GROMACS .gro file of C-alpha atoms in nm:
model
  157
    1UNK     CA    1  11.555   9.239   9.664
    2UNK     CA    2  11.771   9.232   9.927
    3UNK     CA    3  11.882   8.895   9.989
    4UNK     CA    4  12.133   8.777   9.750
    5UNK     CA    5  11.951   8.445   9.761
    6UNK     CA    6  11.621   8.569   9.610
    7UNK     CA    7  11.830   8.636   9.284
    8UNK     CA    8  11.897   8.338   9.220
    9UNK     CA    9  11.596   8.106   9.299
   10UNK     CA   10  11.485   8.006   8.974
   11UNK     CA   11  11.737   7.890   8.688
   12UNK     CA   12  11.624   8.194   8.497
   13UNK     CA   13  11.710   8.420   8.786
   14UNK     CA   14  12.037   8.329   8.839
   15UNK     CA   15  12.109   8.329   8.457
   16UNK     CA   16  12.017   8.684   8.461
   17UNK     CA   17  12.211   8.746   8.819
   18UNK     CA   18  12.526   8.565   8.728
   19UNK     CA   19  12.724   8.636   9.043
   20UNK     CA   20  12.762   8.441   9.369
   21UNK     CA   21  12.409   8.418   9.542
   22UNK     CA   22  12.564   8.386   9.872
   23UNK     CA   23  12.755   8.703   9.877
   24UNK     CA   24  12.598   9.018   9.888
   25UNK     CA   25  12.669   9.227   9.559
   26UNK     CA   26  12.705   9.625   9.557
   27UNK     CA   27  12.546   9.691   9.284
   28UNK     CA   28  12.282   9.527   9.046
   29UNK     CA   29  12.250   9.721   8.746
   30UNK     CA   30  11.927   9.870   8.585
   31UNK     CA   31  11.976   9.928   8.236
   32UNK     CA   32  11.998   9.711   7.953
   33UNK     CA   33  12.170   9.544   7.813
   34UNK     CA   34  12.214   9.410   8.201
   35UNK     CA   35  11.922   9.448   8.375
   36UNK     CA   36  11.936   9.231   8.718
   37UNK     CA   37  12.303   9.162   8.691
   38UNK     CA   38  12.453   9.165   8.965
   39UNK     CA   39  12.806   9.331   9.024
   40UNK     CA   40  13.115   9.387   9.268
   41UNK     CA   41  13.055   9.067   9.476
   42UNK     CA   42  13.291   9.016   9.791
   43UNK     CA   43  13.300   9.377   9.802
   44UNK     CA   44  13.304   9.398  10.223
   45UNK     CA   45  13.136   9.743  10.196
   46UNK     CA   46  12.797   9.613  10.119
   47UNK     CA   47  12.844   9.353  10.348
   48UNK     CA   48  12.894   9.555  10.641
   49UNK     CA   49  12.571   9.742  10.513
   50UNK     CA   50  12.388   9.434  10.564
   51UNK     CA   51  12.531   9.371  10.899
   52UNK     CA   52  12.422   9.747  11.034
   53UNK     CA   53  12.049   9.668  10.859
   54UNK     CA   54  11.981   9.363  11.077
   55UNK     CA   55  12.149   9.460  11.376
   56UNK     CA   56  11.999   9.838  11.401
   57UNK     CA   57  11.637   9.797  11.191
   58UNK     CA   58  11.525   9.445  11.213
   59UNK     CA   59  11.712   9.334  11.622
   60UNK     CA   60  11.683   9.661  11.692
   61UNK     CA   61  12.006   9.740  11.870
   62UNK     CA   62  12.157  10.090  11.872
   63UNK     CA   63  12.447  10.164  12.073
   64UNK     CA   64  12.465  10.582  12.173
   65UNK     CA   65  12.791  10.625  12.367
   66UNK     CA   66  12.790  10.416  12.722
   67UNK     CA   67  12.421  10.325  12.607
   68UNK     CA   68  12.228  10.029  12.393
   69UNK     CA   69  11.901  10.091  12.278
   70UNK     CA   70  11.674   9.918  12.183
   71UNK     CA   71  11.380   9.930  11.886
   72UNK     CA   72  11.303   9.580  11.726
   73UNK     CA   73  11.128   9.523  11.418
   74UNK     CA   74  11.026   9.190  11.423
   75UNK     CA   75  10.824   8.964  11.205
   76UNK     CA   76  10.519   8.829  11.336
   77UNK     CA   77  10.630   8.459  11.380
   78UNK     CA   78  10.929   8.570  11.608
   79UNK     CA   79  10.833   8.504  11.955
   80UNK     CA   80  11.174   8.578  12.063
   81UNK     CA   81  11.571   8.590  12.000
   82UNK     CA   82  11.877   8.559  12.189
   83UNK     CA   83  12.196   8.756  12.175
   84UNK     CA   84  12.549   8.786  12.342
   85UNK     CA   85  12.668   9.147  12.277
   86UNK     CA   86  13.078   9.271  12.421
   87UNK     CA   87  13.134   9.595  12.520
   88UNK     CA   88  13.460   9.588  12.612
   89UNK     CA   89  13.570   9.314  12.847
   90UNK     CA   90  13.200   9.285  12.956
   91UNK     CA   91  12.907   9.037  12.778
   92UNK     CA   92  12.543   9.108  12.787
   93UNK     CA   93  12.301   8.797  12.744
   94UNK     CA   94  12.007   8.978  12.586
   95UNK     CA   95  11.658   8.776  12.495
   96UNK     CA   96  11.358   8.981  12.333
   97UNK     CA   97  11.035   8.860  12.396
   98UNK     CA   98  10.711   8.869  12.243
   99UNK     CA   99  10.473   8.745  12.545
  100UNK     CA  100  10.147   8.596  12.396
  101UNK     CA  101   9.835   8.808  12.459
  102UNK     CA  102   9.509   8.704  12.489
  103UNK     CA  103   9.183   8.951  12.418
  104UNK     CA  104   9.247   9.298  12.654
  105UNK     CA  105   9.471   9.133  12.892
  106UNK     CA  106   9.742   9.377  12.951
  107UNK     CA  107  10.111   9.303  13.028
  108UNK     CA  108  10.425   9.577  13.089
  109UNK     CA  109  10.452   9.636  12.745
  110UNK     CA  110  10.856   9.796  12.659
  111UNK     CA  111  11.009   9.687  12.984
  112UNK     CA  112  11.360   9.626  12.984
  113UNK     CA  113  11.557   9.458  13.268
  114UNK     CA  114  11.917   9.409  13.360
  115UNK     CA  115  11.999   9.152  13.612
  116UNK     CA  116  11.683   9.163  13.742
  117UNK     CA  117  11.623   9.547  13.765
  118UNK     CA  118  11.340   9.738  13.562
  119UNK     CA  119  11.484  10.018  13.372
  120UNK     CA  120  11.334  10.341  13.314
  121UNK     CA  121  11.376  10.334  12.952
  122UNK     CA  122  11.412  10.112  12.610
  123UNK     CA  123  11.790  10.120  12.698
  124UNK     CA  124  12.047   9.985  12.935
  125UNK     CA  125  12.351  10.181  13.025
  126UNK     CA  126  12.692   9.972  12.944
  127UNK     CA  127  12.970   9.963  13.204
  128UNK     CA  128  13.271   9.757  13.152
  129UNK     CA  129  13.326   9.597  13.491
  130UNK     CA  130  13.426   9.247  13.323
  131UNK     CA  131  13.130   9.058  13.444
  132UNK     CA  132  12.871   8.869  13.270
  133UNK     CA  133  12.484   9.051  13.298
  134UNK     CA  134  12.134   8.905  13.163
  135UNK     CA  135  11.909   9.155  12.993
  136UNK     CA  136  11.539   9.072  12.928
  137UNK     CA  137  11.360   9.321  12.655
  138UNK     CA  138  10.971   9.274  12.638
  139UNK     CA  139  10.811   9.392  12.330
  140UNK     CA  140  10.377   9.437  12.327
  141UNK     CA  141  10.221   9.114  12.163
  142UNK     CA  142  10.003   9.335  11.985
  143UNK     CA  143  10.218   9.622  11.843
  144UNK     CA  144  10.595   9.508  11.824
  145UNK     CA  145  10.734   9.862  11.791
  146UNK     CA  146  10.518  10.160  11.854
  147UNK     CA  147  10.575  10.099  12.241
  148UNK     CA  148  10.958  10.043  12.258
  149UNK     CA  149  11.006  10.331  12.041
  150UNK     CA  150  10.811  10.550  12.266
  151UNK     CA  151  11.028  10.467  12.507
  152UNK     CA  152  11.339  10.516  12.328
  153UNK     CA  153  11.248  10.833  12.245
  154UNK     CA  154  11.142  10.947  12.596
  155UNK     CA  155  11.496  10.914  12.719
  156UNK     CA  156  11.710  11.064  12.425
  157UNK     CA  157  11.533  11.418  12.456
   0.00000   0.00000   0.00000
């Protein structure tokens, strides 16, 4: 329902959608006589609203203040993704990984790293000193969010 391209997959679909499928509408209506149209395409709003859904619920990526957290939601078949995120004058290379597990073997499930050093938490505090820094998030194989979460929460109370 979400992606503008699932309105429009069959002919009959985009009949009944008749607006852009690769722009994300604001509206699509619910009452007859135009049920599934779809309205106020190009309208930046609802755009932006798609933007903050990705970014925060499905990457995971919240930025408090001086701090960026971090919750993914991933689908299964993501083993990992890459970022570059600015704050300020300064760029963060972020990859979230999935490690494979096998059977009971454990690993350091919700450890996050920045150049090299463990964090206490599912977050990294930002400074702007103009430099470029490598973060490495690793999510449990097993359970994707329930760990980093924890974390997350942990370190807001």
């Amino acid at each position: 329902m979400i992606n503008p391209v699932n309105h429009a997959r069959t002919p009959e679909g985009a009949a009944t959608y008749l607006v852009e499928p690769y722009v994300v509408a604001a509206d699509i209506y619910a009452l007859a006589p135009h049920t599934g149209r779809g309205g106020w395409t190009w309208y930046t709003g609802s755009a932006g609203w798609m933007y903050r859904l990705v970014v925060e619920s499905l990457l995971g990526l919240r930025r408090e203040m001086d701090r960026l957290y971090f919750t993914p939601c991933l689908p299964a078949e993501w083993k990992e993704f890459k970022l570059h995120y600015r704050y300020r004058e300064t760029y963060y290379h972020i990859t979230v990984r999935r490690p494979e597990v096998e059977g009971d073997e454990e690993i350091d499930a919700s450890s996050v790293t920045i150049d090299g050093v463990t964090q206490d938490g599912a977050f990294i505090a930002l400074v702007d000193d103009r430099r470029e820094h490598r973060v490495e998030v690793r999510v449990d194989g097993r359970d994707p969010i329930t760990q980093m979460r924890i974390g997350a929460l942990q370190h807001t109370r």
